[in-house]
Coordinates of N, CA, C and O in Angstrom, one line a residue:
X19 N -12.4 9.3 6.2 CA -11.0 8.9 6.5 C -10.2 9.5 5.3 O -10.4 9.2 4.2
X20 N -9.2 10.3 5.6 CA -8.2 10.8 4.6 C -6.9 10.1 4.8 O -6.4 9.8 5.9
X21 N -6.3 9.7 3.7 CA -5.1 9.0 3.7 C -4.0 9.8 2.9 O -4.3 10.3 1.8
X22 N -2.9 10.0 3.5 CA -1.8 10.8 2.8 C -0.6 10.0 2.7 O 0.0 9.6 3.7
X23 N -0.2 9.7 1.5 CA 1.1 8.9 1.3 C 2.3 9.9 1.2 O 2.2 11.0 0.8
X24 N 3.4 9.3 1.5 CA 4.7 10.0 1.3 C 5.8 8.9 1.1 O 5.6 7.7 1.4
X25 N 7.0 9.4 0.7 CA 8.1 8.5 0.7 C 8.5 8.1 -0.7 O 9.5 7.4 -0.9
X26 N 7.7 8.4 -1.7 CA 8.1 8.0 -3.1 C 9.3 8.9 -3.6 O 9.7 9.8 -2.9
X27 N 9.8 8.5 -4.7 CA 10.9 9.2 -5.3 C 11.6 8.4 -6.4 O 11.1 7.4 -6.9
X28 N 12.8 8.9 -6.7 CA 13.6 8.2 -7.7 C 14.7 7.4 -7.0 O 15.4 7.9 -6.1
X29 N 14.9 6.2 -7.4 CA 15.9 5.3 -6.9 C 16.5 4.4 -8.0 O 15.8 4.1 -8.9
X30 N 17.7 4.1 -7.8 CA 18.3 3.2 -8.7 C 17.9 1.7 -8.5 O 17.5 1.3 -7.4
X31 N 18.0 0.9 -9.6 CA 17.6 -0.5 -9.4 C 18.5 -1.1 -8.3 O 19.7 -0.9 -8.2
X32 N 17.8 -1.9 -7.5 CA 18.5 -2.6 -6.4 C 18.3 -1.8 -5.1 O 18.7 -2.3 -4.0
X33 N 17.9 -0.6 -5.2 CA 17.7 0.3 -4.0 C 16.4 0.0 -3.3 O 15.7 -0.9 -3.6
X34 N 16.2 0.9 -2.3 CA 15.1 0.7 -1.4 C 14.3 2.0 -1.2 O 14.9 3.1 -1.3
X35 N 13.1 1.9 -0.9 CA 12.3 3.0 -0.5 C 11.3 2.6 0.6 O 10.9 1.4 0.6
X36 N 10.9 3.5 1.5 CA 9.8 3.1 2.4 C 8.7 4.2 2.2 O 8.9 5.4 2.4
X37 N 7.5 3.6 1.9 CA 6.4 4.5 1.7 C 5.6 4.5 3.0 O 5.5 3.6 3.7
X38 N 5.0 5.7 3.3 CA 4.2 5.9 4.5 C 2.8 6.3 4.1 O 2.6 7.0 3.1
X39 N 1.8 5.9 4.9 CA 0.4 6.3 4.6 C -0.2 6.6 6.0 O -0.4 5.8 6.8
X40 N -0.5 7.9 6.2 CA -1.0 8.4 7.4 C -2.5 8.6 7.3 O -3.0 9.2 6.4
X41 N -3.3 8.0 8.3 CA -4.7 8.2 8.3 C -5.1 9.4 9.1 O -4.4 9.7 10.1
X42 N -6.2 10.0 8.7 CA -6.6 11.3 9.4 C -7.3 11.0 10.7 O -7.5 11.9 11.5
X43 N -7.7 9.8 11.0 CA -8.4 9.5 12.2 C -8.0 8.2 12.7 O -7.3 7.4 12.0
X44 N -8.4 7.8 13.9 CA -8.0 6.5 14.4 C -8.3 5.4 13.5 O -9.4 5.3 13.0
X45 N -7.3 4.6 13.2 CA -7.4 3.6 12.2 C -7.9 2.2 12.8 O -7.9 1.2 12.1
X46 N -8.3 2.2 14.1 CA -8.6 0.9 14.7 C -9.8 0.3 14.1 O -10.0 -0.9 14.1
X47 N -10.7 1.1 13.5 CA -11.9 0.5 12.9 C -11.8 0.2 11.4 O -12.7 -0.1 10.8
X48 N -10.6 0.4 10.9 CA -10.3 0.1 9.5 C -9.9 -1.4 9.5 O -9.0 -1.8 10.1
X49 N -10.7 -2.2 8.8 CA -10.5 -3.7 8.8 C -9.1 -4.0 8.1 O -8.4 -4.9 8.5
X50 N -8.8 -3.3 7.0 CA -7.6 -3.6 6.3 C -7.0 -2.4 5.6 O -7.8 -1.5 5.3
X51 N -5.8 -2.4 5.4 CA -5.1 -1.4 4.6 C -4.3 -2.1 3.5 O -3.6 -3.1 3.7
X52 N -4.3 -1.5 2.4 CA -3.7 -2.1 1.2 C -2.9 -1.0 0.4 O -3.2 0.2 0.5
X53 N -1.9 -1.5 -0.3 CA -1.1 -0.7 -1.2 C -1.4 -1.2 -2.6 O -1.3 -2.4 -2.9
X54 N -1.8 -0.2 -3.5 CA -1.9 -0.5 -4.9 C -0.9 0.3 -5.7 O -0.3 1.2 -5.1
X55 N -0.7 -0.1 -6.9 CA 0.1 0.7 -7.8 C -0.4 0.8 -9.2 O -1.1 -0.1 -9.6
X56 N -0.1 1.8 -9.9 CA -0.5 2.0 -11.3 C 0.6 2.5 -12.1 O 1.0 3.7 -11.9
X57 N 1.1 1.7 -13.0 CA 2.1 2.1 -14.0 C 1.5 2.8 -15.2 O 0.3 2.5 -15.5
X58 N 2.2 3.6 -15.9 CA 1.6 4.3 -17.1 C 1.1 3.3 -18.1 O 1.7 2.3 -18.4
X59 N -0.2 3.5 -18.5 CA -0.8 2.7 -19.5 C -1.3 1.4 -18.9 O -1.7 0.5 -19.7
X60 N -1.2 1.1 -17.6 CA -1.6 -0.1 -17.1 C -2.7 0.1 -16.1 O -2.9 1.2 -15.6
X61 N -3.4 -1.0 -15.7 CA -4.5 -0.9 -14.7 C -3.9 -0.9 -13.3 O -2.7 -1.4 -13.1
X62 N -4.6 -0.4 -12.4 CA -4.2 -0.4 -11.0 C -4.2 -1.8 -10.5 O -5.2 -2.5 -10.7
X63 N -3.1 -2.2 -9.8 CA -3.0 -3.5 -9.3 C -2.7 -3.5 -7.8 O -2.0 -2.6 -7.3
X64 N -3.3 -4.4 -7.1 CA -3.0 -4.5 -5.7 C -1.6 -5.1 -5.5 O -1.2 -6.0 -6.2
X65 N -0.9 -4.6 -4.5 CA 0.5 -5.0 -4.3 C 0.6 -5.8 -3.0 O 1.2 -6.8 -2.9
X66 N 0.0 -5.2 -1.9 CA 0.2 -5.8 -0.6 C -1.0 -5.3 0.3 O -1.6 -4.3 0.0
X67 N -1.3 -6.1 1.3 CA -2.4 -5.8 2.1 C -2.1 -6.4 3.5 O -1.4 -7.3 3.7
X68 N -2.7 -5.7 4.5 CA -2.6 -6.2 5.9 C -3.9 -6.1 6.6 O -4.6 -5.0 6.5
X69 N -4.4 -7.1 7.3 CA -5.6 -7.1 8.1 C -5.3 -6.6 9.4 O -4.4 -7.1 10.1
X70 N -6.0 -5.5 9.9 CA -5.7 -4.9 11.2 C -6.1 -5.9 12.3 O -5.5 -5.8 13.4
X71 N -7.1 -6.7 12.1 CA -7.6 -7.6 13.2 C -6.6 -8.6 13.6 O -6.3 -8.8 14.8
X72 N -6.0 -9.3 12.6 CA -5.1 -10.5 12.9 C -3.7 -10.2 12.4 O -2.8 -11.1 12.7
X73 N -3.4 -9.1 11.7 CA -2.1 -8.8 11.3 C -1.6 -9.7 10.1 O -0.5 -9.5 9.7
X74 N -2.5 -10.5 9.5 CA -2.1 -11.3 8.4 C -1.8 -10.3 7.2 O -2.4 -9.3 7.0
X75 N -0.8 -10.7 6.5 CA -0.3 -9.9 5.4 C -0.4 -10.7 4.1 O -0.3 -11.9 4.1
X76 N -0.5 -10.0 3.0 CA -0.6 -10.6 1.7 C 0.2 -9.8 0.7 O 0.3 -8.6 0.8
X77 N 0.8 -10.5 -0.3 CA 1.6 -9.9 -1.3 C 1.4 -10.6 -2.6 O 1.1 -11.8 -2.7
X78 N 1.5 -9.8 -3.7 CA 1.5 -10.4 -5.0 C 2.8 -11.1 -5.3 O 3.8 -10.7 -4.6
X79 N 2.8 -12.0 -6.1 CA 4.0 -12.8 -6.3 C 5.3 -12.0 -6.7 O 6.4 -12.3 -6.3
X80 N 5.0 -11.0 -7.5 CA 6.2 -10.2 -8.0 C 6.9 -9.4 -6.9 O 8.0 -9.0 -7.2
X81 N 6.3 -9.2 -5.8 CA 6.9 -8.4 -4.7 C 7.2 -9.3 -3.5 O 7.9 -8.8 -2.5
X82 N 6.7 -10.5 -3.5 CA 6.9 -11.4 -2.3 C 8.4 -11.5 -2.0 O 9.3 -11.7 -2.9
X83 N 8.8 -11.3 -0.8 CA 10.2 -11.4 -0.4 C 11.0 -10.1 -0.5 O 12.1 -9.9 0.0
X84 N 10.4 -9.1 -1.3 CA 11.1 -7.8 -1.5 C 10.4 -6.7 -0.8 O 11.0 -5.7 -0.3
X85 N 9.1 -6.8 -0.6 CA 8.3 -5.7 0.0 C 7.8 -6.2 1.4 O 7.5 -7.4 1.5
X86 N 7.6 -5.3 2.3 CA 7.0 -5.6 3.6 C 6.0 -4.6 4.0 O 6.4 -3.4 4.1
X87 N 4.8 -5.0 4.3 CA 3.8 -4.0 4.8 C 3.7 -4.1 6.3 O 3.9 -5.2 6.9
X88 N 3.4 -3.0 6.9 CA 3.3 -2.9 8.4 C 2.4 -1.8 8.7 O 2.2 -0.9 7.9
X89 N 1.9 -1.8 10.0 CA 1.1 -0.7 10.4 C 1.5 -0.3 11.9 O 2.0 -1.1 12.6
X90 N 1.4 0.9 12.2 CA 1.6 1.4 13.5 C 0.3 2.2 13.9 O 0.1 3.3 13.5
X91 N -0.6 1.4 14.5 CA -2.0 2.0 14.8 C -1.9 3.2 15.7 O -2.7 4.1 15.7
X92 N -0.9 3.2 16.6 CA -0.7 4.3 17.5 C -0.4 5.6 16.7 O -0.9 6.7 17.1
X93 N 0.4 5.4 15.7 CA 0.7 6.5 14.8 C -0.2 6.7 13.7 O -0.1 7.6 12.8
X94 N -1.2 5.8 13.6 CA -2.2 5.9 12.5 C -1.5 5.8 11.1 O -1.9 6.5 10.2
X95 N -0.5 5.1 11.0 CA 0.3 5.0 9.8 C 0.6 3.6 9.3 O 0.9 2.7 10.1
X96 N 0.5 3.4 8.0 CA 0.9 2.2 7.4 C 2.1 2.4 6.6 O 2.4 3.5 6.1
X97 N 2.9 1.4 6.5 CA 4.2 1.5 5.8 C 4.3 0.4 4.7 O 3.7 -0.7 4.8
X98 N 5.1 0.7 3.7 CA 5.4 -0.3 2.7 C 6.9 -0.2 2.5 O 7.4 0.8 1.8
X99 N 7.7 -1.1 3.0 CA 9.1 -1.2 2.8 C 9.4 -1.9 1.5 O 9.0 -3.0 1.4
X100 N 10.1 -1.3 0.6 CA 10.4 -1.8 -0.7 C 11.9 -2.0 -0.9 O 12.6 -1.0 -0.9
X101 N 12.3 -3.2 -1.0 CA 13.7 -3.5 -1.2 C 14.0 -4.1 -2.6 O 13.0 -4.6 -3.2
X102 N 15.2 -4.1 -3.0 CA 15.6 -4.8 -4.3 C 14.7 -4.3 -5.4 O 14.2 -5.1 -6.2
X103 N 14.5 -3.0 -5.5 CA 13.6 -2.4 -6.5 C 14.1 -2.6 -7.9 O 15.3 -2.6 -8.1
X104 N 13.2 -2.8 -8.8 CA 13.6 -3.0 -10.2 C 12.7 -2.0 -11.0 O 11.7 -1.4 -10.6
X105 N 13.1 -1.7 -12.3 CA 12.4 -0.7 -13.1 C 10.9 -1.1 -13.2 O 10.0 -0.3 -13.4
X106 N 10.6 -2.4 -13.2 CA 9.2 -2.9 -13.3 C 8.4 -2.5 -12.1 O 7.1 -2.6 -12.2
X107 N 9.0 -2.0 -11.0 CA 8.2 -1.5 -9.9 C 7.8 0.0 -10.0 O 7.2 0.6 -9.2
X108 N 8.3 0.6 -11.1 CA 8.0 2.0 -11.4 C 6.5 2.2 -11.5 O 5.8 1.5 -12.4
X109 N 5.9 3.1 -10.7 CA 4.4 3.3 -10.8 C 4.1 4.4 -9.7 O 4.9 4.8 -8.9
X110 N 2.8 4.8 -9.8 CA 2.3 5.6 -8.7 C 1.7 4.6 -7.7 O 0.9 3.8 -8.0
X111 N 2.1 4.8 -6.4 CA 1.7 3.9 -5.4 C 0.6 4.6 -4.6 O 0.7 5.7 -4.1
X112 N -0.5 3.9 -4.3 CA -1.7 4.4 -3.6 C -1.9 3.5 -2.4 O -1.9 2.3 -2.4
X113 N -2.2 4.2 -1.3 CA -2.7 3.6 -0.1 C -4.2 3.6 -0.1 O -4.8 4.5 -0.5
X114 N -4.8 2.5 0.4 CA -6.2 2.4 0.5 C -6.6 1.7 1.7 O -5.8 1.0 2.3
X115 N -7.8 1.9 2.1 CA -8.3 1.3 3.4 C -9.8 1.1 3.3 O -10.5 1.7 2.5
X116 N -10.3 0.3 4.2 CA -11.8 0.0 4.2 C -12.2 -0.5 5.5 O -11.4 -1.2 6.2
X117 N -13.4 -0.2 5.9 CA -13.9 -0.6 7.2 C -14.5 -2.0 7.2 O -14.6 -2.7 8.2
X118 N -14.8 -2.5 6.0 CA -15.4 -3.8 5.9 C -14.6 -4.8 5.0 O -14.7 -6.0 5.3
X119 N -13.8 -4.3 4.1 CA -13.1 -5.2 3.2 C -11.9 -5.8 3.9 O -11.1 -5.1 4.6
X120 N -11.7 -7.1 3.8 CA -10.5 -7.7 4.3 C -9.6 -8.1 3.1 O -9.9 -7.9 2.0
X121 N -8.4 -8.5 3.4 CA -7.4 -8.8 2.4 C -7.8 -10.1 1.7 O -8.9 -10.6 1.8
X122 N -6.8 -10.7 1.0 CA -7.1 -11.9 0.2 C -7.5 -11.5 -1.2 O -6.8 -10.7 -1.8
X123 N -8.6 -12.0 -1.7 CA -9.0 -11.7 -3.1 C -9.3 -10.2 -3.3 O -9.1 -9.7 -4.4
X124 N -9.6 -9.5 -2.2 CA -10.0 -8.1 -2.4 C -8.8 -7.3 -2.8 O -9.0 -6.1 -3.3
X125 N -7.6 -7.8 -2.6 CA -6.4 -7.0 -3.0 C -6.4 -6.7 -4.5 O -5.7 -5.8 -4.9
X126 N -7.1 -7.5 -5.3 CA -7.1 -7.3 -6.7 C -8.4 -6.6 -7.2 O -8.6 -6.6 -8.4
X127 N -9.2 -6.1 -6.3 CA -10.5 -5.5 -6.7 C -10.5 -4.0 -6.1 O -11.0 -3.8 -5.0
X128 N -9.9 -3.1 -6.8 CA -9.9 -1.7 -6.3 C -11.2 -1.1 -5.9 O -11.3 -0.3 -4.9
X129 N -12.3 -1.6 -6.6 CA -13.6 -1.1 -6.3 C -14.1 -1.4 -4.9 O -15.1 -0.7 -4.5
X130 N -13.5 -2.3 -4.3 CA -14.0 -2.7 -2.9 C -13.4 -1.8 -1.8 O -13.8 -1.9 -0.7
X131 N -12.5 -1.0 -2.2 CA -11.8 -0.1 -1.2 C -12.4 1.3 -1.2 O -12.4 1.9 -2.2
X132 N -12.8 1.7 0.0 CA -13.6 3.0 0.1 C -12.7 4.2 0.1 O -13.0 5.3 -0.4
X133 N -11.5 4.1 0.8 CA -10.7 5.2 1.1 C -9.4 5.1 0.3 O -8.7 4.1 0.3
X134 N -9.0 6.2 -0.3 CA -7.8 6.3 -1.1 C -6.9 7.5 -0.8 O -7.5 8.6 -0.6
X135 N -5.6 7.3 -0.9 CA -4.7 8.5 -0.8 C -4.6 9.1 -2.2 O -5.1 8.6 -3.2
X136 N -3.7 10.1 -2.3 CA -3.6 10.8 -3.6 C -2.5 10.1 -4.4 O -2.3 10.5 -5.6
X137 N -1.7 9.3 -3.9 CA -0.7 8.6 -4.6 C 0.7 9.2 -4.4 O 0.8 10.4 -4.2
X138 N 1.7 8.4 -4.5 CA 3.1 8.9 -4.4 C 3.9 8.2 -5.5 O 3.8 6.9 -5.6
X139 N 4.6 8.9 -6.4 CA 5.3 8.3 -7.5 C 6.6 7.6 -7.1 O 7.4 8.2 -6.3
X140 N 6.8 6.5 -7.6 CA 8.1 5.8 -7.5 C 8.7 5.5 -8.8 O 8.0 4.9 -9.7
X141 N 9.9 5.9 -9.0 CA 10.6 5.7 -10.3 C 11.9 5.0 -10.0 O 12.7 5.4 -9.2
X142 N 12.1 3.8 -10.6 CA 13.3 3.0 -10.5 C 14.1 3.1 -11.8 O 13.6 2.6 -12.8
X143 N 15.3 3.6 -11.7 CA 16.1 3.7 -12.9 C 17.0 2.5 -13.0 O 17.4 1.9 -12.0
X144 N 17.3 2.1 -14.3 CA 18.1 0.9 -14.5 C 19.6 1.2 -14.5 O 20.0 2.4 -14.5

């Protein structure tokens, strides 16, 4: 499975961006899709996750209420809508997926996710 992210860029604080992650093949057998981010000098952290089976979503506290994850399995695409962006959200954002891993605790364990995109940079200016 190949994942290709798009939608990153430069935005002012308070602005919005929508990231997209397109899968190279039918995504129905992917148990979950997650978004991670990695800021300069920091470890990669899970941001949000969605289980394809039941549609349950998960967010880390710092983005709860500002970010929204969704999927369009017909389009084989996952999205991360990011609103009220702040400079602390500046990072490279990565899409990941796995056929066996579900959301929950796994959102903070990058090693559990088999498939990764190349990343799309997001810069939020103050």
